Amino acid sequence: MKIAIDMDEVLADPIKKFIQLYNRDYGIPIDLKIDAGNEIYHHIPEHINNKWFDYINEKGFFRDLELIEGSVEAVKKLQEKHEVYIVSAAMEFPNSLEDKYHWLAEHFPFIGWKNIIFCGEKIVNTDVMIDDRAKNFIDFKGRTLLFTSPHNLLLTDYERVDTWEQVLAKLL
């Protein structure tokens, strides 16, 4: 079985870094609990609302993101039985390409470069796609697993996974 796995909010935690940078720069705390169905920018005062976009476009933003709990161990287990690809819509943020590549090399060195796909649209032909963005499931023909993130909590049309343990229970 071929499995496509998204990076941001599935393997790596950009939300935590947004909050840390925002708190550092503005001294206005943002709660780590983001309301269901909302993006992080819905929690930022309107006059500085686009700061999240500045952060994500900075070189280095993606290089030191924290891991989503259990992701490394789970991806190793999946790779033992399946063909695993890391698929990220990195082209949207060109400064992220090198950062993401080095982040993956550090945390997932067992995933070879041939199994890393940086793209714009996620038009991949795999059996399963694990992603936090339902928009990436449009026209996808395989099984979709929606990895829980605050912005997708109100979606009910997809098979949902909250943790990497749940992913393993469904795919192994």
XYZ file of C-alpha atoms in Angstrom:
172
model
C 0.000 0.000 0.000
C 1.226 3.527 -0.819
C 0.635 6.159 1.875
C 0.974 9.951 1.437
C 1.588 11.849 4.674
C 1.341 15.619 5.012
C 3.921 17.523 7.085
C 2.441 20.603 8.766
C -0.013 19.827 11.577
C 0.470 16.104 10.896
C 4.207 15.512 11.457
C 5.302 19.006 12.514
C 3.635 21.600 14.756
C 3.642 25.077 13.170
C 0.775 26.304 15.385
C 2.892 26.155 18.530
C 5.664 28.109 16.806
C 3.215 30.774 15.519
C 1.994 31.290 19.055
C 5.518 31.485 20.503
C 6.657 34.039 17.902
C 3.505 36.105 18.233
C 3.767 36.194 22.023
C 7.448 37.143 21.725
C 6.795 39.974 19.264
C 3.591 41.410 20.693
C 3.419 40.312 24.308
C -0.244 39.542 23.764
C -0.862 35.956 24.781
C -2.761 33.683 22.460
C -4.245 30.638 24.068
C -2.892 27.322 22.795
C -6.497 26.134 22.609
C -7.827 27.439 19.323
C -11.595 27.463 18.799
C -12.972 24.626 16.704
C -13.164 25.457 13.011
C -10.860 28.474 13.300
C -7.417 29.146 11.927
C -4.773 30.723 14.131
C -5.217 34.119 12.477
C -8.808 34.231 13.741
C -7.325 34.725 17.227
C -5.107 37.686 16.360
C -6.177 41.344 16.547
C -7.231 42.614 13.132
C -4.562 45.347 12.851
C -1.777 42.712 12.956
C -3.742 39.830 11.511
C -1.345 39.065 8.662
C 1.676 38.569 10.931
C 1.173 34.793 10.742
C 1.774 35.079 6.977
C 5.024 36.986 7.580
C 6.241 34.287 9.973
C 5.475 31.401 7.639
C 7.324 33.106 4.787
C 10.496 33.715 6.817
C 13.456 31.516 6.008
C 14.002 29.228 8.963
C 10.406 29.127 10.183
C 9.953 25.455 9.268
C 13.450 24.300 10.263
C 12.897 23.849 13.991
C 9.233 22.937 14.343
C 8.389 20.511 17.103
C 7.288 17.007 16.211
C 3.689 15.902 16.521
C 3.716 13.343 19.317
C 4.257 9.777 18.132
C 4.872 10.693 14.502
C 8.426 9.363 14.113
C 7.703 5.975 15.642
C 4.435 5.606 13.724
C 5.935 6.505 10.349
C 8.739 3.987 10.964
C 6.154 1.278 11.642
C 4.144 2.232 8.563
C 7.267 2.167 6.424
C 8.060 -1.388 7.548
C 4.884 -2.641 5.838
C 4.002 0.053 3.303
C 5.472 2.512 0.811
C 5.471 5.882 2.612
C 5.716 9.292 0.962
C 5.918 12.654 2.682
C 3.839 15.073 0.616
C 3.881 18.773 1.414
C 2.399 21.716 -0.485
C 5.681 23.501 0.154
C 5.645 25.434 -3.116
C 3.171 27.861 -1.560
C 6.003 29.032 0.714
C 9.254 28.871 -1.307
C 11.455 29.655 1.697
C 10.146 26.479 3.319
C 11.670 24.058 0.807
C 15.172 23.837 2.242
C 13.889 24.061 5.829
C 11.439 21.217 5.321
C 13.990 19.047 3.572
C 16.515 19.456 6.414
C 13.806 19.018 9.069
C 12.790 15.721 7.477
C 16.435 14.606 7.214
C 16.883 15.307 10.923
C 13.675 13.747 12.248
C 12.824 11.156 9.563
C 16.228 10.108 8.159
C 14.738 6.737 7.187
C 12.580 8.458 4.529
C 14.712 8.724 1.397
C 14.688 11.766 -0.862
C 12.795 9.828 -3.537
C 9.884 9.539 -1.104
C 9.651 13.268 -0.385
C 7.292 15.238 -2.602
C 7.183 19.036 -2.418
C 4.337 20.253 -4.579
C 1.643 22.852 -5.091
C -1.500 20.761 -5.526
C -1.423 17.352 -3.901
C -2.247 15.356 -6.994
C -0.661 12.141 -5.818
C -1.649 8.620 -6.725
C -1.465 6.734 -3.444
C -3.836 4.388 -1.657
C -4.092 6.537 1.485
C -3.612 10.225 2.239
C -3.166 11.498 5.797
C -3.681 15.267 5.919
C -5.180 17.971 8.117
C -6.570 19.929 5.142
C -9.711 18.475 3.589
C -9.102 20.574 0.455
C -6.278 18.164 -0.355
C -8.771 15.288 -0.545
C -10.659 16.805 -3.481
C -10.265 14.496 -6.482
C -8.158 12.069 -4.413
C -9.290 8.535 -5.261
C -7.890 6.667 -2.246
C -8.716 6.436 1.449
C -8.472 9.712 3.327
C -7.581 10.125 6.990
C -8.232 13.624 8.329
C -5.639 14.349 11.017
C -7.282 16.462 13.688
C -6.290 20.107 13.945
C -8.307 23.029 15.367
C -9.272 24.332 11.922
C -10.895 21.031 10.901
C -12.741 20.102 14.106
C -16.145 20.934 12.641
C -15.713 18.708 9.577
C -17.615 15.438 9.779
C -17.449 14.061 6.230
C -14.085 12.329 6.634
C -12.552 9.433 8.503
C -10.776 11.189 11.359
C -7.632 10.386 13.328
C -6.641 12.330 16.427
C -3.283 10.673 17.129
C -0.626 8.605 15.444
C -1.728 5.636 17.562
C -5.106 5.858 15.841
C -3.411 5.987 12.435
C -1.521 2.790 13.220
C -4.679 1.079 14.454
C -6.357 1.845 11.122
C -3.471 1.032 8.780
C -1.528 -1.840 10.348
